[in-house]
Amino acid sequence: MTPGSAPSAARAVDNHPAMDYVARAGLVAFGVVHVVMGWLTLQLAFGDRENKADSSGAVQELAEQPFGGAIVWAVAIGMILLAAWQAIEAAVGHREDDNPKRLRKRLTSLGKVVIYLAIAISAIKVVTGSGSSKKDGTTPVSVKLMDLPMGQFIVGVVALGIAAVGVYLIYKGATRRFLKDIEAGGTSGRVGTAYVWLGTCGYVAKGAAIVGVGALFGYAAITHEPKKSGGIDEALLTLLEQPFGPVVTALVGAGFVAFGLFCFAWARHIDR
């Protein structure tokens, strides 16, 4: 293979119309996961704590439904397709932007690859019986990080990074910057207006949940109590214990559902 032929081939794949179908399939799978996450969060708000209200809990919930194995396999394949799309975007995408902005967007796409593959792996583990999303006392990531040299500092940096992602998602939802990912026709009329509101509520709710995760990591870094950290499920449980916690948790759950429904609209009107 001659020098430069690999990037050219990747760009050709990125520009191929078939990539639209790859992205759409992945977004539908991502939407299903978030709708179920929202349902589990709403159950959590009303006192049911059986399953985790996160992506792994959503996959487990899907597996327990009729034809659950087939559904979870479809989700796993969809997430792999979504990861493949973002991997290509990380390698050769965002060419319309200048260099600093292009680099930032490509790094963001690379981060999405990690997230999507993590959901895919979780789905495969559940459907093959090698993993479960029930609460099992798994050692939090922050405990492992805290054991490293300068571990407390590292956990603090991770906390800031997670919180920054959450704040950006809130900003993206509040300012409706997500609209650039949708064809103009997808936001017109009454249906289009509903799509816009779903995206706004969904991004804000998802961002708020991620900020909560960052806050838990920050608390772990400050107090040197890594077991106090955790993921979205732990953040929601902490929120649940606050004044008006069930109401706010229910709103976050509704926001997750909204984001999932927005993903379906995004899949239909994607503008890559």
PDB file of C-alpha atoms in Angstrom:
ATOM      1  CA  MET A   1       0.000   0.000   0.000  1.00  0.00           C
ATOM      2  CA  THR A   2       1.531   3.325  -1.072  1.00  0.00           C
ATOM      3  CA  PRO A   3       1.958   6.228   1.387  1.00  0.00           C
ATOM      4  CA  GLY A   4      -1.231   8.226   1.610  1.00  0.00           C
ATOM      5  CA  SER A   5      -3.388   5.461   0.174  1.00  0.00           C
ATOM      6  CA  ALA A   6      -4.714   4.409   3.611  1.00  0.00           C
ATOM      7  CA  PRO A   7      -6.064   7.900   4.483  1.00  0.00           C
ATOM      8  CA  SER A   8      -7.512   8.187   0.979  1.00  0.00           C
ATOM      9  CA  ALA A   9      -9.256   4.845   1.374  1.00  0.00           C
ATOM     10  CA  ALA A  10     -10.592   5.898   4.796  1.00  0.00           C
ATOM     11  CA  ARG A  11     -11.929   9.143   3.330  1.00  0.00           C
ATOM     12  CA  ALA A  12     -13.595   7.200   0.522  1.00  0.00           C
ATOM     13  CA  VAL A  13     -15.302   4.994   3.093  1.00  0.00           C
ATOM     14  CA  ASP A  14     -16.340   8.045   5.132  1.00  0.00           C
ATOM     15  CA  ASN A  15     -17.877   9.682   2.050  1.00  0.00           C
ATOM     16  CA  HIS A  16     -19.674   6.537   0.877  1.00  0.00           C
ATOM     17  CA  PRO A  17     -23.496   6.722   1.156  1.00  0.00           C
ATOM     18  CA  ALA A  18     -23.474   3.373   2.984  1.00  0.00           C
ATOM     19  CA  MET A  19     -21.891   5.110   5.989  1.00  0.00           C
ATOM     20  CA  ASP A  20     -25.196   6.933   6.493  1.00  0.00           C
ATOM     21  CA  TYR A  21     -26.881   3.568   7.084  1.00  0.00           C
ATOM     22  CA  VAL A  22     -24.071   2.496   9.436  1.00  0.00           C
ATOM     23  CA  ALA A  23     -24.502   5.676  11.468  1.00  0.00           C
ATOM     24  CA  ARG A  24     -28.296   5.357  11.468  1.00  0.00           C
ATOM     25  CA  ALA A  25     -28.207   1.778  12.729  1.00  0.00           C
ATOM     26  CA  GLY A  26     -25.832   2.777  15.494  1.00  0.00           C
ATOM     27  CA  LEU A  27     -27.914   5.770  16.547  1.00  0.00           C
ATOM     28  CA  VAL A  28     -31.047   3.621  16.776  1.00  0.00           C
ATOM     29  CA  ALA A  29     -29.182   1.223  19.084  1.00  0.00           C
ATOM     30  CA  PHE A  30     -27.895   4.143  21.148  1.00  0.00           C
ATOM     31  CA  GLY A  31     -31.425   5.493  21.368  1.00  0.00           C
ATOM     32  CA  VAL A  32     -32.788   2.155  22.609  1.00  0.00           C
ATOM     33  CA  VAL A  33     -30.147   2.064  25.355  1.00  0.00           C
ATOM     34  CA  HIS A  34     -31.053   5.574  26.536  1.00  0.00           C
ATOM     35  CA  VAL A  35     -34.799   4.961  26.491  1.00  0.00           C
ATOM     36  CA  VAL A  36     -34.288   1.935  28.724  1.00  0.00           C
ATOM     37  CA  MET A  37     -31.856   3.922  30.915  1.00  0.00           C
ATOM     38  CA  GLY A  38     -34.587   6.511  31.317  1.00  0.00           C
ATOM     39  CA  TRP A  39     -37.119   3.850  32.268  1.00  0.00           C
ATOM     40  CA  LEU A  40     -34.748   2.400  34.872  1.00  0.00           C
ATOM     41  CA  THR A  41     -34.074   5.887  36.244  1.00  0.00           C
ATOM     42  CA  LEU A  42     -37.796   6.518  36.569  1.00  0.00           C
ATOM     43  CA  GLN A  43     -38.145   3.198  38.395  1.00  0.00           C
ATOM     44  CA  LEU A  44     -35.271   4.257  40.660  1.00  0.00           C
ATOM     45  CA  ALA A  45     -37.076   7.513  41.431  1.00  0.00           C
ATOM     46  CA  PHE A  46     -40.114   5.492  42.550  1.00  0.00           C
ATOM     47  CA  GLY A  47     -38.094   3.176  44.772  1.00  0.00           C
ATOM     48  CA  ASP A  48     -37.057   0.230  42.568  1.00  0.00           C
ATOM     49  CA  ARG A  49     -33.292  -0.287  42.899  1.00  0.00           C
ATOM     50  CA  GLU A  50     -33.001  -3.776  41.411  1.00  0.00           C
ATOM     51  CA  ASN A  51     -31.033  -2.843  38.274  1.00  0.00           C
ATOM     52  CA  LYS A  52     -28.402  -0.209  37.620  1.00  0.00           C
ATOM     53  CA  ALA A  53     -29.785   2.908  35.926  1.00  0.00           C
ATOM     54  CA  ASP A  54     -26.928   3.087  33.434  1.00  0.00           C
ATOM     55  CA  SER A  55     -26.038   1.600  30.046  1.00  0.00           C
ATOM     56  CA  SER A  56     -25.077  -1.802  31.487  1.00  0.00           C
ATOM     57  CA  GLY A  57     -28.315  -1.922  33.461  1.00  0.00           C
ATOM     58  CA  ALA A  58     -30.236  -1.018  30.321  1.00  0.00           C
ATOM     59  CA  VAL A  59     -28.602  -3.877  28.427  1.00  0.00           C
ATOM     60  CA  GLN A  60     -29.444  -6.301  31.241  1.00  0.00           C
ATOM     61  CA  GLU A  61     -33.060  -5.095  31.250  1.00  0.00           C
ATOM     62  CA  LEU A  62     -33.291  -5.647  27.483  1.00  0.00           C
ATOM     63  CA  ALA A  63     -31.872  -9.158  27.865  1.00  0.00           C
ATOM     64  CA  GLU A  64     -34.685 -10.059  30.256  1.00  0.00           C
ATOM     65  CA  GLN A  65     -37.418  -9.205  27.745  1.00  0.00           C
ATOM     66  CA  PRO A  66     -38.987 -11.598  25.200  1.00  0.00           C
ATOM     67  CA  PHE A  67     -36.445 -12.151  22.396  1.00  0.00           C
ATOM     68  CA  GLY A  68     -33.998 -10.335  24.669  1.00  0.00           C
ATOM     69  CA  GLY A  69     -30.973 -12.174  23.319  1.00  0.00           C
ATOM     70  CA  ALA A  70     -31.684 -11.041  19.765  1.00  0.00           C
ATOM     71  CA  ILE A  71     -32.354  -7.485  20.907  1.00  0.00           C
ATOM     72  CA  VAL A  72     -29.099  -7.280  22.871  1.00  0.00           C
ATOM     73  CA  TRP A  73     -27.135  -8.707  19.946  1.00  0.00           C
ATOM     74  CA  ALA A  74     -28.723  -6.033  17.733  1.00  0.00           C
ATOM     75  CA  VAL A  75     -27.693  -3.368  20.247  1.00  0.00           C
ATOM     76  CA  ALA A  76     -24.134  -4.736  20.362  1.00  0.00           C
ATOM     77  CA  ILE A  77     -23.877  -4.721  16.566  1.00  0.00           C
ATOM     78  CA  GLY A  78     -25.366  -1.228  16.410  1.00  0.00           C
ATOM     79  CA  MET A  79     -22.856   0.106  18.928  1.00  0.00           C
ATOM     80  CA  ILE A  80     -19.978  -1.501  17.021  1.00  0.00           C
ATOM     81  CA  LEU A  81     -21.224   0.188  13.840  1.00  0.00           C
ATOM     82  CA  LEU A  82     -21.458   3.498  15.694  1.00  0.00           C
ATOM     83  CA  ALA A  83     -17.905   3.013  16.987  1.00  0.00           C
ATOM     84  CA  ALA A  84     -16.700   2.235  13.455  1.00  0.00           C
ATOM     85  CA  TRP A  85     -18.254   5.444  12.136  1.00  0.00           C
ATOM     86  CA  GLN A  86     -16.641   7.520  14.877  1.00  0.00           C
ATOM     87  CA  ALA A  87     -13.288   5.757  14.388  1.00  0.00           C
ATOM     88  CA  ILE A  88     -13.299   6.863  10.751  1.00  0.00           C
ATOM     89  CA  GLU A  89     -14.307  10.372  11.828  1.00  0.00           C
ATOM     90  CA  ALA A  90     -11.401  10.377  14.311  1.00  0.00           C
ATOM     91  CA  ALA A  91      -8.976   9.347  11.579  1.00  0.00           C
ATOM     92  CA  VAL A  92     -10.026  11.450   8.598  1.00  0.00           C
ATOM     93  CA  GLY A  93     -13.241  13.314   9.479  1.00  0.00           C
ATOM     94  CA  HIS A  94     -14.087  16.953  10.223  1.00  0.00           C
ATOM     95  CA  ARG A  95     -12.022  18.130   7.242  1.00  0.00           C
ATOM     96  CA  GLU A  96     -14.155  21.258   6.872  1.00  0.00           C
ATOM     97  CA  ASP A  97     -12.734  22.689  10.123  1.00  0.00           C
ATOM     98  CA  ASP A  98      -9.407  24.437  10.692  1.00  0.00           C
ATOM     99  CA  ASN A  99      -6.576  22.531  12.387  1.00  0.00           C
ATOM    100  CA  PRO A 100      -7.186  23.261  16.120  1.00  0.00           C
ATOM    101  CA  LYS A 101     -10.930  22.704  15.836  1.00  0.00           C
ATOM    102  CA  ARG A 102     -10.424  19.619  13.654  1.00  0.00           C
ATOM    103  CA  LEU A 103      -8.066  18.100  16.222  1.00  0.00           C
ATOM    104  CA  ARG A 104     -10.539  18.734  19.043  1.00  0.00           C
ATOM    105  CA  LYS A 105     -13.398  17.135  17.112  1.00  0.00           C
ATOM    106  CA  ARG A 106     -11.291  14.137  16.128  1.00  0.00           C
ATOM    107  CA  LEU A 107     -10.287  13.582  19.759  1.00  0.00           C
ATOM    108  CA  THR A 108     -13.966  13.825  20.710  1.00  0.00           C
ATOM    109  CA  SER A 109     -14.792  11.189  18.104  1.00  0.00           C
ATOM    110  CA  LEU A 110     -12.035   8.983  19.542  1.00  0.00           C
ATOM    111  CA  GLY A 111     -13.566   9.327  23.005  1.00  0.00           C
ATOM    112  CA  LYS A 112     -16.939   8.298  21.595  1.00  0.00           C
ATOM    113  CA  VAL A 113     -15.348   5.171  20.120  1.00  0.00           C
ATOM    114  CA  VAL A 114     -14.315   4.122  23.639  1.00  0.00           C
ATOM    115  CA  ILE A 115     -17.823   4.761  25.033  1.00  0.00           C
ATOM    116  CA  TYR A 116     -19.619   2.930  22.230  1.00  0.00           C
ATOM    117  CA  LEU A 117     -17.276  -0.057  22.377  1.00  0.00           C
ATOM    118  CA  ALA A 118     -17.733  -0.236  26.159  1.00  0.00           C
ATOM    119  CA  ILE A 119     -21.511  -0.510  25.676  1.00  0.00           C
ATOM    120  CA  ALA A 120     -21.010  -3.111  22.930  1.00  0.00           C
ATOM    121  CA  ILE A 121     -18.722  -5.186  25.150  1.00  0.00           C
ATOM    122  CA  SER A 122     -21.219  -4.927  28.012  1.00  0.00           C
ATOM    123  CA  ALA A 123     -23.986  -6.156  25.691  1.00  0.00           C
ATOM    124  CA  ILE A 124     -21.907  -9.072  24.438  1.00  0.00           C
ATOM    125  CA  LYS A 125     -21.012 -10.091  27.999  1.00  0.00           C
ATOM    126  CA  VAL A 126     -24.662 -10.050  29.032  1.00  0.00           C
ATOM    127  CA  VAL A 127     -25.934 -12.014  26.039  1.00  0.00           C
ATOM    128  CA  THR A 128     -23.161 -14.614  26.335  1.00  0.00           C
ATOM    129  CA  GLY A 129     -23.683 -14.969  30.087  1.00  0.00           C
ATOM    130  CA  SER A 130     -20.187 -13.763  30.996  1.00  0.00           C
ATOM    131  CA  GLY A 131     -21.300 -10.559  32.678  1.00  0.00           C
ATOM    132  CA  SER A 132     -24.128  -9.052  34.694  1.00  0.00           C
ATOM    133  CA  SER A 133     -25.128  -5.490  35.479  1.00  0.00           C
ATOM    134  CA  LYS A 134     -26.543  -6.304  38.891  1.00  0.00           C
ATOM    135  CA  LYS A 135     -24.848  -4.547  41.745  1.00  0.00           C
ATOM    136  CA  ASP A 136     -21.886  -6.803  42.460  1.00  0.00           C
ATOM    137  CA  GLY A 137     -19.448  -4.765  44.489  1.00  0.00           C
ATOM    138  CA  THR A 138     -17.047  -4.197  41.596  1.00  0.00           C
ATOM    139  CA  THR A 139     -14.047  -2.089  42.604  1.00  0.00           C
ATOM    140  CA  PRO A 140     -14.583   1.509  41.427  1.00  0.00           C
ATOM    141  CA  VAL A 141     -12.122   2.878  38.869  1.00  0.00           C
ATOM    142  CA  SER A 142     -11.164   5.631  41.304  1.00  0.00           C
ATOM    143  CA  VAL A 143      -9.893   3.038  43.801  1.00  0.00           C
ATOM    144  CA  LYS A 144      -7.477   1.713  41.183  1.00  0.00           C
ATOM    145  CA  LEU A 145      -6.432   5.231  40.180  1.00  0.00           C
ATOM    146  CA  MET A 146      -5.898   6.257  43.801  1.00  0.00           C
ATOM    147  CA  ASP A 147      -3.381   3.441  44.193  1.00  0.00           C
ATOM    148  CA  LEU A 148      -1.178   4.954  41.472  1.00  0.00           C
ATOM    149  CA  PRO A 149       1.598   7.480  42.187  1.00  0.00           C
ATOM    150  CA  MET A 150      -0.080  10.907  42.581  1.00  0.00           C
ATOM    151  CA  GLY A 151      -3.351   8.981  42.546  1.00  0.00           C
ATOM    152  CA  GLN A 152      -5.332  11.641  44.390  1.00  0.00           C
ATOM    153  CA  PHE A 153      -4.243  14.256  41.835  1.00  0.00           C
ATOM    154  CA  ILE A 154      -5.104  11.922  38.942  1.00  0.00           C
ATOM    155  CA  VAL A 155      -8.593  11.294  40.323  1.00  0.00           C
ATOM    156  CA  GLY A 156      -9.054  15.050  40.667  1.00  0.00           C
ATOM    157  CA  VAL A 157      -8.057  15.597  37.036  1.00  0.00           C
ATOM    158  CA  VAL A 158     -10.443  12.823  35.947  1.00  0.00           C
ATOM    159  CA  ALA A 159     -13.200  14.517  37.953  1.00  0.00           C
ATOM    160  CA  LEU A 160     -12.616  17.815  36.176  1.00  0.00           C
ATOM    161  CA  GLY A 161     -12.575  16.073  32.791  1.00  0.00           C
ATOM    162  CA  ILE A 162     -15.838  14.230  33.445  1.00  0.00           C
ATOM    163  CA  ALA A 163     -17.506  17.386  34.750  1.00  0.00           C
ATOM    164  CA  ALA A 164     -16.297  19.317  31.692  1.00  0.00           C
ATOM    165  CA  VAL A 165     -17.945  16.765  29.391  1.00  0.00           C
ATOM    166  CA  GLY A 166     -21.190  17.091  31.346  1.00  0.00           C
ATOM    167  CA  VAL A 167     -21.100  20.892  31.238  1.00  0.00           C
ATOM    168  CA  TYR A 168     -20.475  20.786  27.498  1.00  0.00           C
ATOM    169  CA  LEU A 169     -23.480  18.508  26.958  1.00  0.00           C
ATOM    170  CA  ILE A 170     -25.657  20.887  28.993  1.00  0.00           C
ATOM    171  CA  TYR A 171     -24.333  23.790  26.913  1.00  0.00           C
ATOM    172  CA  LYS A 172     -24.912  21.849  23.683  1.00  0.00           C
ATOM    173  CA  GLY A 173     -28.491  21.170  24.687  1.00  0.00           C
ATOM    174  CA  ALA A 174     -29.268  24.649  26.016  1.00  0.00           C
ATOM    175  CA  THR A 175     -27.827  26.396  22.942  1.00  0.00           C
ATOM    176  CA  ARG A 176     -29.179  23.717  20.567  1.00  0.00           C
ATOM    177  CA  ARG A 177     -25.809  23.231  18.892  1.00  0.00           C
ATOM    178  CA  PHE A 178     -26.898  19.637  18.210  1.00  0.00           C
ATOM    179  CA  LEU A 179     -29.096  20.956  15.395  1.00  0.00           C
ATOM    180  CA  LYS A 180     -26.095  21.075  13.055  1.00  0.00           C
ATOM    181  CA  ASP A 181     -26.110  17.254  13.080  1.00  0.00           C
ATOM    182  CA  ILE A 182     -29.650  17.138  11.671  1.00  0.00           C
ATOM    183  CA  GLU A 183     -30.882  18.009   8.189  1.00  0.00           C
ATOM    184  CA  ALA A 184     -32.740  21.307   8.064  1.00  0.00           C
ATOM    185  CA  GLY A 185     -35.940  19.542   7.064  1.00  0.00           C
ATOM    186  CA  GLY A 186     -35.805  17.483  10.235  1.00  0.00           C
ATOM    187  CA  THR A 187     -36.406  20.513  12.445  1.00  0.00           C
ATOM    188  CA  SER A 188     -39.298  22.082  10.557  1.00  0.00           C
ATOM    189  CA  GLY A 189     -42.971  21.899  11.397  1.00  0.00           C
ATOM    190  CA  ARG A 190     -44.561  20.545  14.549  1.00  0.00           C
ATOM    191  CA  VAL A 191     -42.685  17.245  14.383  1.00  0.00           C
ATOM    192  CA  GLY A 192     -39.407  19.075  13.900  1.00  0.00           C
ATOM    193  CA  THR A 193     -40.165  21.294  16.879  1.00  0.00           C
ATOM    194  CA  ALA A 194     -40.736  18.173  18.974  1.00  0.00           C
ATOM    195  CA  TYR A 195     -37.365  16.804  17.823  1.00  0.00           C
ATOM    196  CA  VAL A 196     -35.680  20.033  18.924  1.00  0.00           C
ATOM    197  CA  TRP A 197     -37.255  19.877  22.382  1.00  0.00           C
ATOM    198  CA  LEU A 198     -36.345  16.206  22.765  1.00  0.00           C
ATOM    199  CA  GLY A 199     -32.743  17.023  21.936  1.00  0.00           C
ATOM    200  CA  THR A 200     -32.664  20.018  24.269  1.00  0.00           C
ATOM    201  CA  CYS A 201     -34.091  18.121  27.239  1.00  0.00           C
ATOM    202  CA  GLY A 202     -32.073  15.009  26.466  1.00  0.00           C
ATOM    203  CA  TYR A 203     -28.682  16.695  26.249  1.00  0.00           C
ATOM    204  CA  VAL A 204     -29.289  18.772  29.369  1.00  0.00           C
ATOM    205  CA  ALA A 205     -30.397  15.746  31.411  1.00  0.00           C
ATOM    206  CA  LYS A 206     -27.529  13.583  30.200  1.00  0.00           C
ATOM    207  CA  GLY A 207     -25.058  16.377  30.890  1.00  0.00           C
ATOM    208  CA  ALA A 208     -26.429  16.869  34.399  1.00  0.00           C
ATOM    209  CA  ALA A 209     -26.019  13.152  35.147  1.00  0.00           C
ATOM    210  CA  ILE A 210     -22.412  13.221  33.925  1.00  0.00           C
ATOM    211  CA  VAL A 211     -21.674  16.313  36.005  1.00  0.00           C
ATOM    212  CA  GLY A 212     -22.943  14.273  38.963  1.00  0.00           C
ATOM    213  CA  VAL A 213     -20.423  11.546  38.141  1.00  0.00           C
ATOM    214  CA  GLY A 214     -17.684  14.172  38.015  1.00  0.00           C
ATOM    215  CA  ALA A 215     -18.798  15.507  41.384  1.00  0.00           C
ATOM    216  CA  LEU A 216     -18.493  12.032  42.919  1.00  0.00           C
ATOM    217  CA  PHE A 217     -14.965  11.655  41.559  1.00  0.00           C
ATOM    218  CA  GLY A 218     -14.128  15.135  42.865  1.00  0.00           C
ATOM    219  CA  TYR A 219     -15.428  14.239  46.307  1.00  0.00           C
ATOM    220  CA  ALA A 220     -13.348  11.050  46.223  1.00  0.00           C
ATOM    221  CA  ALA A 221     -10.228  13.064  45.350  1.00  0.00           C
ATOM    222  CA  ILE A 222     -10.776  15.699  48.051  1.00  0.00           C
ATOM    223  CA  THR A 223     -11.649  13.279  50.846  1.00  0.00           C
ATOM    224  CA  HIS A 224      -9.338  10.484  49.686  1.00  0.00           C
ATOM    225  CA  GLU A 225     -12.332   8.125  49.790  1.00  0.00           C
ATOM    226  CA  PRO A 226     -12.331   6.534  46.315  1.00  0.00           C
ATOM    227  CA  LYS A 227     -15.212   4.196  47.151  1.00  0.00           C
ATOM    228  CA  LYS A 228     -17.469   7.252  47.318  1.00  0.00           C
ATOM    229  CA  SER A 229     -17.094   7.696  43.534  1.00  0.00           C
ATOM    230  CA  GLY A 230     -18.923   5.788  40.818  1.00  0.00           C
ATOM    231  CA  GLY A 231     -20.794   6.007  37.551  1.00  0.00           C
ATOM    232  CA  ILE A 232     -24.180   7.347  36.543  1.00  0.00           C
ATOM    233  CA  ASP A 233     -26.050   4.846  38.715  1.00  0.00           C
ATOM    234  CA  GLU A 234     -24.147   5.929  41.836  1.00  0.00           C
ATOM    235  CA  ALA A 235     -24.658   9.595  40.934  1.00  0.00           C
ATOM    236  CA  LEU A 236     -28.414   9.027  40.651  1.00  0.00           C
ATOM    237  CA  LEU A 237     -28.516   7.194  43.978  1.00  0.00           C
ATOM    238  CA  THR A 238     -26.721  10.144  45.588  1.00  0.00           C
ATOM    239  CA  LEU A 239     -29.148  12.562  43.949  1.00  0.00           C
ATOM    240  CA  LEU A 240     -32.063  10.479  45.191  1.00  0.00           C
ATOM    241  CA  GLU A 241     -31.002  11.119  48.795  1.00  0.00           C
ATOM    242  CA  GLN A 242     -31.099  14.913  48.421  1.00  0.00           C
ATOM    243  CA  PRO A 243     -34.099  17.195  49.096  1.00  0.00           C
ATOM    244  CA  PHE A 244     -36.614  16.700  46.278  1.00  0.00           C
ATOM    245  CA  GLY A 245     -34.327  13.883  45.099  1.00  0.00           C
ATOM    246  CA  PRO A 246     -37.062  11.584  43.703  1.00  0.00           C
ATOM    247  CA  VAL A 247     -38.575  14.449  41.685  1.00  0.00           C
ATOM    248  CA  VAL A 248     -35.233  15.529  40.226  1.00  0.00           C
ATOM    249  CA  THR A 249     -34.256  11.909  39.548  1.00  0.00           C
ATOM    250  CA  ALA A 250     -37.532  11.394  37.697  1.00  0.00           C
ATOM    251  CA  LEU A 251     -36.798  14.494  35.591  1.00  0.00           C
ATOM    252  CA  VAL A 252     -33.377  13.096  34.709  1.00  0.00           C
ATOM    253  CA  GLY A 253     -35.033   9.803  33.754  1.00  0.00           C
ATOM    254  CA  ALA A 254     -37.483  11.630  31.513  1.00  0.00           C
ATOM    255  CA  GLY A 255     -34.503  13.444  30.001  1.00  0.00           C
ATOM    256  CA  PHE A 256     -32.785  10.142  29.206  1.00  0.00           C
ATOM    257  CA  VAL A 257     -35.941   8.965  27.454  1.00  0.00           C
ATOM    258  CA  ALA A 258     -36.034  12.254  25.540  1.00  0.00           C
ATOM    259  CA  PHE A 259     -32.417  11.776  24.445  1.00  0.00           C
ATOM    260  CA  GLY A 260     -33.172   8.252  23.288  1.00  0.00           C
ATOM    261  CA  LEU A 261     -36.134   9.444  21.224  1.00  0.00           C
ATOM    262  CA  PHE A 262     -33.986  12.235  19.828  1.00  0.00           C
ATOM    263  CA  CYS A 263     -31.459   9.616  18.688  1.00  0.00           C
ATOM    264  CA  PHE A 264     -34.239   8.002  16.624  1.00  0.00           C
ATOM    265  CA  ALA A 265     -34.983  11.386  15.026  1.00  0.00           C
ATOM    266  CA  TRP A 266     -31.259  11.977  14.515  1.00  0.00           C
ATOM    267  CA  ALA A 267     -30.960   8.621  12.771  1.00  0.00           C
ATOM    268  CA  ARG A 268     -33.771   9.553  10.415  1.00  0.00           C
ATOM    269  CA  HIS A 269     -32.477  13.038   9.582  1.00  0.00           C
ATOM    270  CA  ILE A 270     -28.723  12.612  10.029  1.00  0.00           C
ATOM    271  CA  ASP A 271     -26.485  15.218   8.408  1.00  0.00           C
ATOM    272  CA  ARG A 272     -22.911  13.929   8.473  1.00  0.00           C
TER     273      ARG A 272
END
